């Protein structure tokens, strides 16, 4: 079996959104290669299940990392990709979209406009 790349596991970060089957983290590095981070179109409208999931993920990111840069690590690429380029941006000029060590940061101004509920102390699931 091939050696998997090192991947930071964000201890204490929620693994997913309860009752949805949607994951926020992955258990192990992808043996086929790192899933690239890239902006994906988001079609979720306020009040939809998809919007709530995106808001819950951003809430978890904000309350775990705040306004500090954070390593991609075991955070799910699919969840990041739906916020990338808007609420989540690269934290460094040498950003490698195919690295588990890539640094990201929340663009607080954009995130507060898109998902104000993510910044409240408690997020009701």
Tab-separated table of C-alpha atoms in Angstrom:
chain	number	residue	atom	x	y	z
A	1	UNK	CA	0.000	0.000	0.000
A	2	UNK	CA	1.317	3.449	-0.923
A	3	UNK	CA	2.332	5.827	1.831
A	4	UNK	CA	-0.345	8.470	2.326
A	5	UNK	CA	0.692	12.121	2.639
A	6	UNK	CA	0.707	13.689	6.086
A	7	UNK	CA	-2.512	15.456	6.915
A	8	UNK	CA	-3.279	17.566	9.979
A	9	UNK	CA	-6.350	16.319	11.799
A	10	UNK	CA	-8.244	19.193	13.376
A	11	UNK	CA	-9.112	17.720	16.755
A	12	UNK	CA	-12.378	18.989	18.189
A	13	UNK	CA	-13.716	20.097	14.792
A	14	UNK	CA	-17.203	18.693	14.041
A	15	UNK	CA	-17.091	15.720	11.677
A	16	UNK	CA	-20.299	16.751	9.929
A	17	UNK	CA	-23.786	18.162	10.238
A	18	UNK	CA	-26.016	15.891	12.326
A	19	UNK	CA	-28.984	14.330	10.562
A	20	UNK	CA	-27.768	15.122	7.034
A	21	UNK	CA	-25.001	12.642	6.246
A	22	UNK	CA	-22.852	15.600	5.150
A	23	UNK	CA	-19.255	15.426	6.331
A	24	UNK	CA	-17.051	18.360	7.325
A	25	UNK	CA	-13.866	16.312	7.738
A	26	UNK	CA	-12.238	13.301	6.147
A	27	UNK	CA	-10.699	10.408	8.087
A	28	UNK	CA	-7.575	9.837	6.023
A	29	UNK	CA	-5.653	11.271	3.103
A	30	UNK	CA	-6.930	10.320	-0.338
A	31	UNK	CA	-4.740	7.480	-1.693
A	32	UNK	CA	-5.512	8.612	-5.278
A	33	UNK	CA	-4.182	12.101	-4.620
A	34	UNK	CA	-5.246	15.273	-2.860
A	35	UNK	CA	-8.589	16.652	-4.039
A	36	UNK	CA	-7.847	20.159	-5.355
A	37	UNK	CA	-9.353	23.251	-3.777
A	38	UNK	CA	-11.202	25.335	-6.377
A	39	UNK	CA	-14.192	27.628	-6.348
A	40	UNK	CA	-17.405	25.836	-7.266
A	41	UNK	CA	-20.675	27.569	-8.102
A	42	UNK	CA	-23.033	27.677	-5.171
A	43	UNK	CA	-26.734	27.436	-5.862
A	44	UNK	CA	-27.937	27.297	-2.273
A	45	UNK	CA	-30.495	29.957	-1.436
A	46	UNK	CA	-31.178	31.331	2.021
A	47	UNK	CA	-33.534	29.012	3.881
A	48	UNK	CA	-32.615	25.869	1.928
A	49	UNK	CA	-30.992	22.773	3.401
A	50	UNK	CA	-27.827	23.454	1.365
A	51	UNK	CA	-27.564	27.003	2.738
A	52	UNK	CA	-27.910	25.679	6.301
A	53	UNK	CA	-25.138	23.142	5.701
A	54	UNK	CA	-22.809	25.810	4.279
A	55	UNK	CA	-23.674	28.097	7.209
A	56	UNK	CA	-23.023	25.296	9.722
A	57	UNK	CA	-19.628	24.544	8.167
A	58	UNK	CA	-18.675	28.233	8.226
A	59	UNK	CA	-19.905	28.470	11.841
A	60	UNK	CA	-17.630	25.558	12.785
A	61	UNK	CA	-14.680	27.157	10.959
A	62	UNK	CA	-15.231	30.548	12.597
A	63	UNK	CA	-15.599	29.158	16.098
A	64	UNK	CA	-12.617	26.838	15.679
A	65	UNK	CA	-10.152	29.152	13.874
A	66	UNK	CA	-11.603	32.679	14.054
A	67	UNK	CA	-9.895	35.199	11.798
A	68	UNK	CA	-6.547	33.342	11.868
A	69	UNK	CA	-5.177	31.380	8.897
A	70	UNK	CA	-5.731	27.630	9.163
A	71	UNK	CA	-4.309	24.570	7.471
A	72	UNK	CA	-6.603	22.668	5.144
A	73	UNK	CA	-5.673	19.375	6.791
A	74	UNK	CA	-8.580	16.953	7.059
A	75	UNK	CA	-11.274	19.508	6.208
A	76	UNK	CA	-13.513	18.202	3.424
A	77	UNK	CA	-12.603	19.677	0.015
A	78	UNK	CA	-16.217	19.573	-1.216
A	79	UNK	CA	-17.346	21.804	1.663
A	80	UNK	CA	-14.390	24.176	1.232
A	81	UNK	CA	-14.916	24.401	-2.538
A	82	UNK	CA	-18.455	25.723	-2.107
A	83	UNK	CA	-17.117	28.647	-0.042
A	84	UNK	CA	-13.697	29.070	-1.680
A	85	UNK	CA	-13.006	32.325	-3.468
A	86	UNK	CA	-15.758	34.036	-1.501
A	87	UNK	CA	-16.047	33.311	2.232
A	88	UNK	CA	-12.829	31.273	2.365
A	89	UNK	CA	-9.721	32.496	0.540
A	90	UNK	CA	-6.072	31.500	0.221
A	91	UNK	CA	-3.994	32.858	3.100
A	92	UNK	CA	-0.737	32.906	1.150
A	93	UNK	CA	0.451	33.876	-2.336
A	94	UNK	CA	2.109	30.489	-2.825
A	95	UNK	CA	-1.219	28.671	-2.270
A	96	UNK	CA	-1.108	25.078	-3.493
A	97	UNK	CA	-4.681	23.873	-4.141
A	98	UNK	CA	-3.502	20.245	-3.997
A	99	UNK	CA	-1.802	20.367	-0.605
A	100	UNK	CA	-3.175	19.309	2.758
A	101	UNK	CA	-0.813	21.949	4.195
A	102	UNK	CA	-2.349	24.838	2.206
A	103	UNK	CA	-3.298	27.794	4.390
A	104	UNK	CA	-6.796	29.248	4.177
A	105	UNK	CA	-8.509	32.108	5.981
A	106	UNK	CA	-12.086	33.312	6.342
A	107	UNK	CA	-12.855	36.585	4.560
A	108	UNK	CA	-14.879	37.878	7.477
A	109	UNK	CA	-16.543	40.768	5.651
A	110	UNK	CA	-17.846	38.564	2.825
A	111	UNK	CA	-18.740	35.712	5.175
A	112	UNK	CA	-20.762	37.964	7.498
A	113	UNK	CA	-22.753	39.251	4.514
A	114	UNK	CA	-23.433	35.783	3.108
A	115	UNK	CA	-23.927	33.859	6.359
A	116	UNK	CA	-24.589	36.193	9.314
A	117	UNK	CA	-25.988	33.260	11.324
A	118	UNK	CA	-22.563	31.568	11.229
A	119	UNK	CA	-21.126	34.214	13.546
A	120	UNK	CA	-23.647	33.775	16.351
A	121	UNK	CA	-22.485	31.920	19.457
A	122	UNK	CA	-24.899	29.020	18.927
A	123	UNK	CA	-25.975	27.489	15.628
A	124	UNK	CA	-29.263	25.611	15.804
A	125	UNK	CA	-29.182	22.415	13.718
